[in-house]
């Protein structure tokens, strides 16, 4: 799809891989030499899986996904080895005073549950961030405190399908912040629905408590819809729904940004790959490309899990 040469393609993948290794999640920052070592290893291992260079979209999505996982695992392991939760924490991250010990937070007793003393520190850390989020939505005072308490309970409530609580999902402590924020957002929606029900207003949908607490309909909290939808997540979720041509088209225009629609319609070889008849006018080519892009985006919207 893209006129980018294999060398430029690999260079872009390398840059994306290196930057993700440096910052796998917000709040984590690795030294440049470690990021380089991770990027080299990931690129080499993935390249060995292919006899020839795959499409840019497929290759980049996999590179970013595996780099993120490898870097988080490395950070978690090094923190655990020296018992220092602050290791590799970005000094520019001012959202909260310091990291807590994630291993202790995830420690679960089969009878007593989550009772490590590290949990005594977690509410004070999360409260300012949660109350700020709730305040933006008009929930303040005692109502906000009540919602906040509910979100802490949600962190340790097991999901029906996975038998795992949300607190067990993060690999590094920094991931708790966006995880908890998503729970706060869901609980805020549920608070408004409950208030609407009390005022005899039409309910716009199922309450959050019904979805997570009704024994007859045990659907559990999931945060995939609210999570930031990065390219690798979208590709993983929808890769079978689009053709390789459609993926390459979206990747070229929106991810790599290596060409514009104008560039594509002026390239006879690319137009041929898109199935546009030879000799078609530029306006016809533009319309065909636009329709293909819209169709591909529509497939993504239909197949994403919300």
mmCIF file with all atom_site columns, C-alpha atoms in Angstrom, residues 113-200:
data_model
loop_
_atom_site.group_PDB
_atom_site.id
_atom_site.type_symbol
_atom_site.label_atom_id
_atom_site.label_alt_id
_atom_site.label_comp_id
_atom_site.label_asym_id
_atom_site.label_entity_id
_atom_site.label_seq_id
_atom_site.pdbx_PDB_ins_code
_atom_site.Cartn_x
_atom_site.Cartn_y
_atom_site.Cartn_z
_atom_site.occupancy
_atom_site.B_iso_or_equiv
_atom_site.pdbx_formal_charge
_atom_site.auth_seq_id
_atom_site.auth_comp_id
_atom_site.auth_asym_id
_atom_site.auth_atom_id
_atom_site.pdbx_PDB_model_num
ATOM 1  C CA . UNK A 1 113 ? -8.663  -11.349 51.061 1.00 0.00 ? 113 UNK A CA 1
ATOM 2  C CA . UNK A 1 114 ? -6.542  -8.235  50.499 1.00 0.00 ? 114 UNK A CA 1
ATOM 3  C CA . UNK A 1 115 ? -5.254  -7.245  53.921 1.00 0.00 ? 115 UNK A CA 1
ATOM 4  C CA . UNK A 1 116 ? -1.680  -6.133  53.405 1.00 0.00 ? 116 UNK A CA 1
ATOM 5  C CA . UNK A 1 117 ? -0.897  -2.870  55.189 1.00 0.00 ? 117 UNK A CA 1
ATOM 6  C CA . UNK A 1 118 ? 0.035   -1.327  51.832 1.00 0.00 ? 118 UNK A CA 1
ATOM 7  C CA . UNK A 1 119 ? -3.721  -1.009  51.246 1.00 0.00 ? 119 UNK A CA 1
ATOM 8  C CA . UNK A 1 120 ? -3.830  1.559   54.062 1.00 0.00 ? 120 UNK A CA 1
ATOM 9  C CA . UNK A 1 121 ? -1.802  3.895   51.859 1.00 0.00 ? 121 UNK A CA 1
ATOM 10 C CA . UNK A 1 122 ? -3.650  3.361   48.580 1.00 0.00 ? 122 UNK A CA 1
ATOM 11 C CA . UNK A 1 123 ? -6.869  5.344   49.328 1.00 0.00 ? 123 UNK A CA 1
ATOM 12 C CA . UNK A 1 124 ? -4.960  8.507   50.238 1.00 0.00 ? 124 UNK A CA 1
ATOM 13 C CA . UNK A 1 125 ? -3.036  8.253   46.998 1.00 0.00 ? 125 UNK A CA 1
ATOM 14 C CA . UNK A 1 126 ? -6.028  7.631   44.738 1.00 0.00 ? 126 UNK A CA 1
ATOM 15 C CA . UNK A 1 127 ? -8.514  9.973   46.445 1.00 0.00 ? 127 UNK A CA 1
ATOM 16 C CA . UNK A 1 128 ? -7.271  13.322  45.013 1.00 0.00 ? 128 UNK A CA 1
ATOM 17 C CA . UNK A 1 129 ? -7.228  11.950  41.465 1.00 0.00 ? 129 UNK A CA 1
ATOM 18 C CA . UNK A 1 130 ? -10.641 10.344  41.843 1.00 0.00 ? 130 UNK A CA 1
ATOM 19 C CA . UNK A 1 131 ? -12.289 13.379  43.445 1.00 0.00 ? 131 UNK A CA 1
ATOM 20 C CA . UNK A 1 132 ? -10.910 15.608  40.706 1.00 0.00 ? 132 UNK A CA 1
ATOM 21 C CA . UNK A 1 133 ? -12.437 13.323  38.072 1.00 0.00 ? 133 UNK A CA 1
ATOM 22 C CA . UNK A 1 134 ? -15.774 13.218  39.906 1.00 0.00 ? 134 UNK A CA 1
ATOM 23 C CA . UNK A 1 135 ? -15.783 16.979  40.427 1.00 0.00 ? 135 UNK A CA 1
ATOM 24 C CA . UNK A 1 136 ? -15.493 17.547  36.690 1.00 0.00 ? 136 UNK A CA 1
ATOM 25 C CA . UNK A 1 137 ? -18.681 15.516  36.331 1.00 0.00 ? 137 UNK A CA 1
ATOM 26 C CA . UNK A 1 138 ? -20.522 17.458  39.012 1.00 0.00 ? 138 UNK A CA 1
ATOM 27 C CA . UNK A 1 139 ? -20.218 14.906  41.827 1.00 0.00 ? 139 UNK A CA 1
ATOM 28 C CA . UNK A 1 140 ? -18.816 16.518  44.968 1.00 0.00 ? 140 UNK A CA 1
ATOM 29 C CA . UNK A 1 141 ? -18.806 16.334  48.746 1.00 0.00 ? 141 UNK A CA 1
ATOM 30 C CA . UNK A 1 142 ? -20.247 13.279  50.459 1.00 0.00 ? 142 UNK A CA 1
ATOM 31 C CA . UNK A 1 143 ? -21.554 11.923  47.171 1.00 0.00 ? 143 UNK A CA 1
ATOM 32 C CA . UNK A 1 144 ? -18.052 11.931  45.731 1.00 0.00 ? 144 UNK A CA 1
ATOM 33 C CA . UNK A 1 145 ? -16.666 10.186  48.823 1.00 0.00 ? 145 UNK A CA 1
ATOM 34 C CA . UNK A 1 146 ? -19.363 7.513   48.555 1.00 0.00 ? 146 UNK A CA 1
ATOM 35 C CA . UNK A 1 147 ? -18.529 6.901   44.906 1.00 0.00 ? 147 UNK A CA 1
ATOM 36 C CA . UNK A 1 148 ? -14.824 6.770   45.716 1.00 0.00 ? 148 UNK A CA 1
ATOM 37 C CA . UNK A 1 149 ? -15.390 4.086   48.363 1.00 0.00 ? 149 UNK A CA 1
ATOM 38 C CA . UNK A 1 150 ? -17.319 2.053   45.795 1.00 0.00 ? 150 UNK A CA 1
ATOM 39 C CA . UNK A 1 151 ? -14.383 2.230   43.399 1.00 0.00 ? 151 UNK A CA 1
ATOM 40 C CA . UNK A 1 152 ? -12.017 0.785   46.004 1.00 0.00 ? 152 UNK A CA 1
ATOM 41 C CA . UNK A 1 153 ? -14.372 -2.136  46.480 1.00 0.00 ? 153 UNK A CA 1
ATOM 42 C CA . UNK A 1 154 ? -14.484 -2.579  42.709 1.00 0.00 ? 154 UNK A CA 1
ATOM 43 C CA . UNK A 1 155 ? -10.704 -2.910  42.570 1.00 0.00 ? 155 UNK A CA 1
ATOM 44 C CA . UNK A 1 156 ? -10.841 -6.147  44.544 1.00 0.00 ? 156 UNK A CA 1
ATOM 45 C CA . UNK A 1 157 ? -14.111 -7.619  43.250 1.00 0.00 ? 157 UNK A CA 1
ATOM 46 C CA . UNK A 1 158 ? -13.467 -10.721 41.140 1.00 0.00 ? 158 UNK A CA 1
ATOM 47 C CA . UNK A 1 159 ? -14.817 -10.838 37.628 1.00 0.00 ? 159 UNK A CA 1
ATOM 48 C CA . UNK A 1 160 ? -17.094 -13.737 36.923 1.00 0.00 ? 160 UNK A CA 1
ATOM 49 C CA . UNK A 1 161 ? -15.343 -15.012 33.798 1.00 0.00 ? 161 UNK A CA 1
ATOM 50 C CA . UNK A 1 162 ? -11.685 -14.594 34.718 1.00 0.00 ? 162 UNK A CA 1
ATOM 51 C CA . UNK A 1 163 ? -11.998 -15.094 38.489 1.00 0.00 ? 163 UNK A CA 1
ATOM 52 C CA . UNK A 1 164 ? -9.542  -12.232 38.806 1.00 0.00 ? 164 UNK A CA 1
ATOM 53 C CA . UNK A 1 165 ? -9.998  -8.859  40.451 1.00 0.00 ? 165 UNK A CA 1
ATOM 54 C CA . UNK A 1 166 ? -9.006  -5.686  38.564 1.00 0.00 ? 166 UNK A CA 1
ATOM 55 C CA . UNK A 1 167 ? -6.158  -5.106  41.031 1.00 0.00 ? 167 UNK A CA 1
ATOM 56 C CA . UNK A 1 168 ? -4.500  -8.245  39.653 1.00 0.00 ? 168 UNK A CA 1
ATOM 57 C CA . UNK A 1 169 ? -4.296  -6.851  36.105 1.00 0.00 ? 169 UNK A CA 1
ATOM 58 C CA . UNK A 1 170 ? -1.405  -4.319  36.348 1.00 0.00 ? 170 UNK A CA 1
ATOM 59 C CA . UNK A 1 171 ? 2.186   -5.407  35.887 1.00 0.00 ? 171 UNK A CA 1
ATOM 60 C CA . UNK A 1 172 ? 3.638   -2.125  37.198 1.00 0.00 ? 172 UNK A CA 1
ATOM 61 C CA . UNK A 1 173 ? 2.118   0.206   39.767 1.00 0.00 ? 173 UNK A CA 1
ATOM 62 C CA . UNK A 1 174 ? 1.672   3.077   37.307 1.00 0.00 ? 174 UNK A CA 1
ATOM 63 C CA . UNK A 1 175 ? -1.032  1.079   35.525 1.00 0.00 ? 175 UNK A CA 1
ATOM 64 C CA . UNK A 1 176 ? -3.272  1.291   38.597 1.00 0.00 ? 176 UNK A CA 1
ATOM 65 C CA . UNK A 1 177 ? -3.873  5.000   37.961 1.00 0.00 ? 177 UNK A CA 1
ATOM 66 C CA . UNK A 1 178 ? -5.636  4.703   34.571 1.00 0.00 ? 178 UNK A CA 1
ATOM 67 C CA . UNK A 1 179 ? -7.318  1.479   35.726 1.00 0.00 ? 179 UNK A CA 1
ATOM 68 C CA . UNK A 1 180 ? -8.835  3.209   38.748 1.00 0.00 ? 180 UNK A CA 1
ATOM 69 C CA . UNK A 1 181 ? -9.770  6.263   36.690 1.00 0.00 ? 181 UNK A CA 1
ATOM 70 C CA . UNK A 1 182 ? -11.816 4.071   34.362 1.00 0.00 ? 182 UNK A CA 1
ATOM 71 C CA . UNK A 1 183 ? -13.587 2.508   37.328 1.00 0.00 ? 183 UNK A CA 1
ATOM 72 C CA . UNK A 1 184 ? -14.313 6.002   38.688 1.00 0.00 ? 184 UNK A CA 1
ATOM 73 C CA . UNK A 1 185 ? -15.811 7.010   35.345 1.00 0.00 ? 185 UNK A CA 1
ATOM 74 C CA . UNK A 1 186 ? -18.089 3.975   35.285 1.00 0.00 ? 186 UNK A CA 1
ATOM 75 C CA . UNK A 1 187 ? -19.176 4.548   38.865 1.00 0.00 ? 187 UNK A CA 1
ATOM 76 C CA . UNK A 1 188 ? -19.911 8.200   38.099 1.00 0.00 ? 188 UNK A CA 1
ATOM 77 C CA . UNK A 1 189 ? -22.243 7.113   35.303 1.00 0.00 ? 189 UNK A CA 1
ATOM 78 C CA . UNK A 1 190 ? -23.973 4.711   37.660 1.00 0.00 ? 190 UNK A CA 1
ATOM 79 C CA . UNK A 1 191 ? -24.371 7.457   40.293 1.00 0.00 ? 191 UNK A CA 1
ATOM 80 C CA . UNK A 1 192 ? -26.219 9.662   37.810 1.00 0.00 ? 192 UNK A CA 1
ATOM 81 C CA . UNK A 1 193 ? -28.436 6.759   36.785 1.00 0.00 ? 193 UNK A CA 1
ATOM 82 C CA . UNK A 1 194 ? -29.336 5.996   40.382 1.00 0.00 ? 194 UNK A CA 1
ATOM 83 C CA . UNK A 1 195 ? -30.113 9.645   41.039 1.00 0.00 ? 195 UNK A CA 1
ATOM 84 C CA . UNK A 1 196 ? -32.264 9.742   37.933 1.00 0.00 ? 196 UNK A CA 1
ATOM 85 C CA . UNK A 1 197 ? -34.179 6.691   39.092 1.00 0.00 ? 197 UNK A CA 1
ATOM 86 C CA . UNK A 1 198 ? -34.881 8.322   42.449 1.00 0.00 ? 198 UNK A CA 1
ATOM 87 C CA . UNK A 1 199 ? -36.377 11.285  40.633 1.00 0.00 ? 199 UNK A CA 1
ATOM 88 C CA . UNK A 1 200 ? -38.551 8.968   38.530 1.00 0.00 ? 200 UNK A CA 1
#
